[in-house]
CSV table of C-alpha atoms in Angstrom, one decimal:
chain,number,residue,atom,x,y,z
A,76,UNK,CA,10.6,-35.0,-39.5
A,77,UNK,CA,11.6,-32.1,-37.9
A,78,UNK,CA,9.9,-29.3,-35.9
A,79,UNK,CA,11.5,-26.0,-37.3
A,80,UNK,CA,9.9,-23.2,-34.7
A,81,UNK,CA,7.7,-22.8,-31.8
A,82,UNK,CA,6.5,-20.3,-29.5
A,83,UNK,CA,4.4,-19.5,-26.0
A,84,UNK,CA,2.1,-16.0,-26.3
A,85,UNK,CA,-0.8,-15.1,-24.6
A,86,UNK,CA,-3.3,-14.0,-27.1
A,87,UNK,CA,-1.6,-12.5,-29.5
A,88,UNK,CA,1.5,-11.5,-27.4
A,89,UNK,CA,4.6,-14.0,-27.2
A,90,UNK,CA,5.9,-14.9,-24.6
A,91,UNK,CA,8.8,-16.9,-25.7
A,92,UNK,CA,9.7,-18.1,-28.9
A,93,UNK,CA,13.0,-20.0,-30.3
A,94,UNK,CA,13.8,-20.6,-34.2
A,95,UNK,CA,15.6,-23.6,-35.2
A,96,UNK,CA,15.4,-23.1,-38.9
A,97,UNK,CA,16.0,-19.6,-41.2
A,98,UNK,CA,12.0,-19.4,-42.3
A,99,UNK,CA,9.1,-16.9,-42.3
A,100,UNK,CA,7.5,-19.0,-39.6
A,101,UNK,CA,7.8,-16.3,-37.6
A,102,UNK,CA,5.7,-13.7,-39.2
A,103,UNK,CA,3.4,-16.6,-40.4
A,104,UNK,CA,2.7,-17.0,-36.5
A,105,UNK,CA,2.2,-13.9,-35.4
A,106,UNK,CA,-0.8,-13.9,-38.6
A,107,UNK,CA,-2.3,-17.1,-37.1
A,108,UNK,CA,-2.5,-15.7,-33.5
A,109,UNK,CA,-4.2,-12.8,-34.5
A,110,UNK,CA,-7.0,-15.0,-36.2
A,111,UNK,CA,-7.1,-17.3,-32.8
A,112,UNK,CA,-10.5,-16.4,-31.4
A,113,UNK,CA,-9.1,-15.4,-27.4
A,114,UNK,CA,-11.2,-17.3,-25.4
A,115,UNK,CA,-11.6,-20.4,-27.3
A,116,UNK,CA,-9.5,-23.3,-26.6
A,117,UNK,CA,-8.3,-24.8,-29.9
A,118,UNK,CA,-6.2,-27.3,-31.8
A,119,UNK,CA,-5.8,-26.6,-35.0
A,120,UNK,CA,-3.3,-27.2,-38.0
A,121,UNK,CA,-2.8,-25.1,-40.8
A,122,UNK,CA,-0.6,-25.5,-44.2
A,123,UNK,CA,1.8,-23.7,-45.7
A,124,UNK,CA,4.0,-24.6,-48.9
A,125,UNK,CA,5.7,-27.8,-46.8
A,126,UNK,CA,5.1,-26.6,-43.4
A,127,UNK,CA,2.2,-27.3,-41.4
A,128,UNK,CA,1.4,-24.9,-38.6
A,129,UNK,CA,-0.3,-26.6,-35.5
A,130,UNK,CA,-1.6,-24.5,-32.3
A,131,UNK,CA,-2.9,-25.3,-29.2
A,132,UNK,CA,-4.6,-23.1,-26.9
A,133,UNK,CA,-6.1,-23.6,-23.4
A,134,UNK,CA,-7.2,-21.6,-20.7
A,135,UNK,CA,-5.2,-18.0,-22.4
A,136,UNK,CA,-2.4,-20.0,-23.2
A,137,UNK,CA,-1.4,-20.6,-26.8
A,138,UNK,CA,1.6,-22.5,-27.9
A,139,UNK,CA,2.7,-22.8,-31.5
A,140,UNK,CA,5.1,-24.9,-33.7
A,141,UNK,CA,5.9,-25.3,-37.3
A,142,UNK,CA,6.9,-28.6,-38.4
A,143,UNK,CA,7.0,-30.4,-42.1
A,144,UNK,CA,4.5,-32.1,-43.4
A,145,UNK,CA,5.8,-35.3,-43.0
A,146,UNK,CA,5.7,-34.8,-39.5
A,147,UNK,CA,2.5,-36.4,-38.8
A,148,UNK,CA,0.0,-34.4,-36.0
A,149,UNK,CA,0.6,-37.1,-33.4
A,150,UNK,CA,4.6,-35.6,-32.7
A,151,UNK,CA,3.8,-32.2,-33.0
A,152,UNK,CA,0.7,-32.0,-30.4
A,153,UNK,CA,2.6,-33.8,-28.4
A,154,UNK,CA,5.4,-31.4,-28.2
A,155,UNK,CA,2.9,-28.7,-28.0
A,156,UNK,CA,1.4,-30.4,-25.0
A,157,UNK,CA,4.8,-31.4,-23.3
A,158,UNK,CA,5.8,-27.2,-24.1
A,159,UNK,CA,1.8,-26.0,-22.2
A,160,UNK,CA,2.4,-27.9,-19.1
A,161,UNK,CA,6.0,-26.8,-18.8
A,162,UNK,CA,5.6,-23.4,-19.5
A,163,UNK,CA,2.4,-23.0,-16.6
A,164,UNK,CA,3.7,-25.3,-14.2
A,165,UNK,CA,6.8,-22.6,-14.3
A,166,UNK,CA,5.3,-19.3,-14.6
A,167,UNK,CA,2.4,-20.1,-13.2
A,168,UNK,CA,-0.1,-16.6,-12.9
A,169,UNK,CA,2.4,-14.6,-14.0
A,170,UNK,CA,1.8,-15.8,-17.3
A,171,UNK,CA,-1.4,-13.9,-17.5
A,172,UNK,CA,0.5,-10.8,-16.8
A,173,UNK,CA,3.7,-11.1,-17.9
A,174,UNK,CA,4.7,-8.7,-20.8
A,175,UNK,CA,6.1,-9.4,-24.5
A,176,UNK,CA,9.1,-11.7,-24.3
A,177,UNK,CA,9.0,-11.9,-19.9
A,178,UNK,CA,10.1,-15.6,-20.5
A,179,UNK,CA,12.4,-15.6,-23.4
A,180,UNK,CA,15.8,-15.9,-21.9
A,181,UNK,CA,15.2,-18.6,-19.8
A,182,UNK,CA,12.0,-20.6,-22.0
A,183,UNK,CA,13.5,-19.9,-25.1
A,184,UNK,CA,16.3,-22.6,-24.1
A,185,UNK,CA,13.4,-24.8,-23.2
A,186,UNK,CA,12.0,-24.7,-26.5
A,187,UNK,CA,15.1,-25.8,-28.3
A,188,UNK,CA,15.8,-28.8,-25.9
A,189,UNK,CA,12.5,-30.1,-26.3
A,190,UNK,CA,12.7,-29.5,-30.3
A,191,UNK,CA,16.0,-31.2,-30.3
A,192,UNK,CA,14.1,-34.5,-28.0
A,193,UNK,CA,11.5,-34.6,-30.3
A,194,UNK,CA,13.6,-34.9,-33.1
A,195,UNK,CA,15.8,-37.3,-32.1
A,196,UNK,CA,15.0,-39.0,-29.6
A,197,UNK,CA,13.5,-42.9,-30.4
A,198,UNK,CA,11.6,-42.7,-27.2
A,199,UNK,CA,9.3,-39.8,-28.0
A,200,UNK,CA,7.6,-40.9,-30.5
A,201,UNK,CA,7.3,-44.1,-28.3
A,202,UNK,CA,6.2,-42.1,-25.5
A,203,UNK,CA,3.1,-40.6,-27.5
A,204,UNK,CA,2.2,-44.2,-28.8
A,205,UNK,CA,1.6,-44.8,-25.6
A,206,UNK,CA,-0.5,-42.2,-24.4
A,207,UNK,CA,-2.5,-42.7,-27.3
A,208,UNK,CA,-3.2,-45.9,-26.2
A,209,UNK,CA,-3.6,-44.8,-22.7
A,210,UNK,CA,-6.3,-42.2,-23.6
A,211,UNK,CA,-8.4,-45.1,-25.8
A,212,UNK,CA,-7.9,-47.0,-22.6
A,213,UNK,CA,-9.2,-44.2,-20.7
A,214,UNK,CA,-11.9,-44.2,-23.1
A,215,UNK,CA,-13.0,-47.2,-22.5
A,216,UNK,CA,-12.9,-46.8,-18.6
A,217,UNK,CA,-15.3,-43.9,-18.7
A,218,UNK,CA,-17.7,-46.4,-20.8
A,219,UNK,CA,-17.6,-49.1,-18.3
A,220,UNK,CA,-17.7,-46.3,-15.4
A,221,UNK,CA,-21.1,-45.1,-16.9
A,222,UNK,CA,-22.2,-48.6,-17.7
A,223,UNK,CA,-21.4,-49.2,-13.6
A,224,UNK,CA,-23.4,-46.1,-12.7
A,225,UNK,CA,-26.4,-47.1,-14.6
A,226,UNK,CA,-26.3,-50.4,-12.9
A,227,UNK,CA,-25.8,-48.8,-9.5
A,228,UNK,CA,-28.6,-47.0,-10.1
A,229,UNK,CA,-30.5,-50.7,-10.3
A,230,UNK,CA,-28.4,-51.6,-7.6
A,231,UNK,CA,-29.7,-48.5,-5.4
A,232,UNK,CA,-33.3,-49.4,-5.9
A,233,UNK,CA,-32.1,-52.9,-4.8
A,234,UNK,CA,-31.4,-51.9,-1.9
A,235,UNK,CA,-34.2,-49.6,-1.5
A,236,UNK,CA,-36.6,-52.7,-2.0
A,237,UNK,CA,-34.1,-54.4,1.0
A,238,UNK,CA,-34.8,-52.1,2.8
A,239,UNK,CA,-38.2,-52.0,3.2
A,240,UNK,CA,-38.1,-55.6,3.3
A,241,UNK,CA,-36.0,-56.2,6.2
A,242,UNK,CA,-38.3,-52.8,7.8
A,243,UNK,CA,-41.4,-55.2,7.5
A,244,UNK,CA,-39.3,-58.0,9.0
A,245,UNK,CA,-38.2,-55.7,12.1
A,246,UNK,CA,-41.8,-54.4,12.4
A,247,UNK,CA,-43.8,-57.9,11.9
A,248,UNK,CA,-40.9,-59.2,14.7
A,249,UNK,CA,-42.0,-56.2,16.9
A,250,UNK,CA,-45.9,-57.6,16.7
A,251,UNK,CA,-45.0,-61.0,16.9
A,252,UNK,CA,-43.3,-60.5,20.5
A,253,UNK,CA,-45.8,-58.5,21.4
A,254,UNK,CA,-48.5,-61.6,20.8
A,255,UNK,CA,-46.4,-64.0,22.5
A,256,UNK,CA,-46.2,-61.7,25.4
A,257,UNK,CA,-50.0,-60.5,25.0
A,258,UNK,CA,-50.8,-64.4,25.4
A,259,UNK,CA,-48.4,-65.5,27.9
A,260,UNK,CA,-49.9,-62.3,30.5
A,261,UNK,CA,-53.2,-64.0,29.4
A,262,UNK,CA,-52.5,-67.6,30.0
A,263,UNK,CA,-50.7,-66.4,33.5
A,264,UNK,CA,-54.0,-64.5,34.6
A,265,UNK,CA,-56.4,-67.5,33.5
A,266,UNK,CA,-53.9,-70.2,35.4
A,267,UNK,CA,-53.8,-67.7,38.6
A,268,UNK,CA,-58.1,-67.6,38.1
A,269,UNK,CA,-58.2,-71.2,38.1
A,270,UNK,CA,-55.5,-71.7,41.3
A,271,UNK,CA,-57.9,-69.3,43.2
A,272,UNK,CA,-61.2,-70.7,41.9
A,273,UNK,CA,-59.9,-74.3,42.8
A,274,UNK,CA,-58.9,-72.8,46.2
A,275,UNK,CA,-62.5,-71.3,46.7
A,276,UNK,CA,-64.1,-74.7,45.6
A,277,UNK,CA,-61.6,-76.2,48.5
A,278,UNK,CA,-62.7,-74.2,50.8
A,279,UNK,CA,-66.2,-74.3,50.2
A,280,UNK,CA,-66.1,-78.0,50.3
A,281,UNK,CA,-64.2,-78.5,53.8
A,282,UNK,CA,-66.5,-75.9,55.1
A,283,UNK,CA,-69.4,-77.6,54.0
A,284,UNK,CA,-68.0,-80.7,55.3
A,285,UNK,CA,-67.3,-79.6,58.5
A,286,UNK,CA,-69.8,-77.6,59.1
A,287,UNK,CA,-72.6,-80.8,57.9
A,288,UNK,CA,-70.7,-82.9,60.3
A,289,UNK,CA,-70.6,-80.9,63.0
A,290,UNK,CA,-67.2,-82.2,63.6
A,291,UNK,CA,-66.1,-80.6,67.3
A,292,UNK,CA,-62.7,-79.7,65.7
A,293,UNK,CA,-64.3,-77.2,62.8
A,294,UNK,CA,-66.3,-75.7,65.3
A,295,UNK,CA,-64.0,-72.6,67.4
């Protein structure tokens, strides 16, 4: 497996490019990025004799290699990633401006290094095994975070139902105390009504009493 050629252009101007092999790649690629609708992101593979072009674009940014065709897609789009973030995280917005070949020089270098990892280095092809198995886990994560959403949303009408529980609670609390104290004002007044009437019937007697005995010491 080996990747031959790759390149960085925005639409259908490179920006970079390096050649590892003596081929036609070149001209082949400039072909392919003038078929590249501009504002779609892609990824895409196309054949020629025993090379297989693959491209990915995203957000302007196309990057390009040509590999054999026993390379596989995994290797290749995961150069072609590795090459996308390096090349924005390092030009960044001037990317979108720069002219034909800005970033040759220095990227061109880049290109060759990264060529030469993928080739042969054991670890990137054990690298991209596992973030394939990283993005199926992923895959799986956003599953269970829907399946937890849809349950929340059981959960929020859960609560909702709580809610107005514990309101009824506070409310029937509220009216409770207020009958306890409505009945306690009530049982005061009807004690304090009986004290006085019991008074009144007191008096009443003893005055009586006196008064029918004509006791010297009732009468002032």
């Amino acid at each position: 497996m080996a990747i031959v050629y790759a390149l960085v252009a925005r639409g259908s101007v490179v920006l970079a490019e390096f050649s590892g092999a003596t081929t036609n790649a070149s001209a082949v690629a400039r072909q392919i990025l003038e078929r590249i609708p501009g504002a779609t992101d892609t990824h895409v593979s196309y054949s020629q004799d025993r090379y297989i072009f693959h491209v990915k674009r995203t957000d302007g940014i196309t990057v390009l290699c040509v590999a054999d065709d026993t390379a596989g897609r995994r290797i290749p789009f995961a150069f072609l990633e590795d090459i996308h973030g390096r090349f924005v995280r390092t030009y960044r917005h001037a990317c979108h401006t720069a002219p034909a070949y800005a970033m040759n020089d220095e990227f061109s270098r880049v290109l060759s290094q990264q060529m030469d990892y993928y080739l042969n280095d054991p670890n990137a092809d054990r690298m991209n095994r596992i973030k394939g198995e990283m993005s199926q886990v992923r895959d799986v994560m956003i599953e269970n975070i829907d399946k937890v959403l849809e349950r929340g949303e059981r959960l929020e009408l859960l609560v909702d139902k709580t809610t107005n529980m514990q309101g009824n609670t506070i409310r029937f609390r509220k009216q409770a105390r207020r009958f306890r104290n409505t009945v306690w004002w009530r049982n005061v007044k009807l004690t304090v009504a009986l004290i006085l009437l019991i008074l009144i019937i007191i008096y009443v007697v003893l005055a009586f009493v006196c008064h029918g005995l004509a006791l010297p010491s009732c009468i002032r």
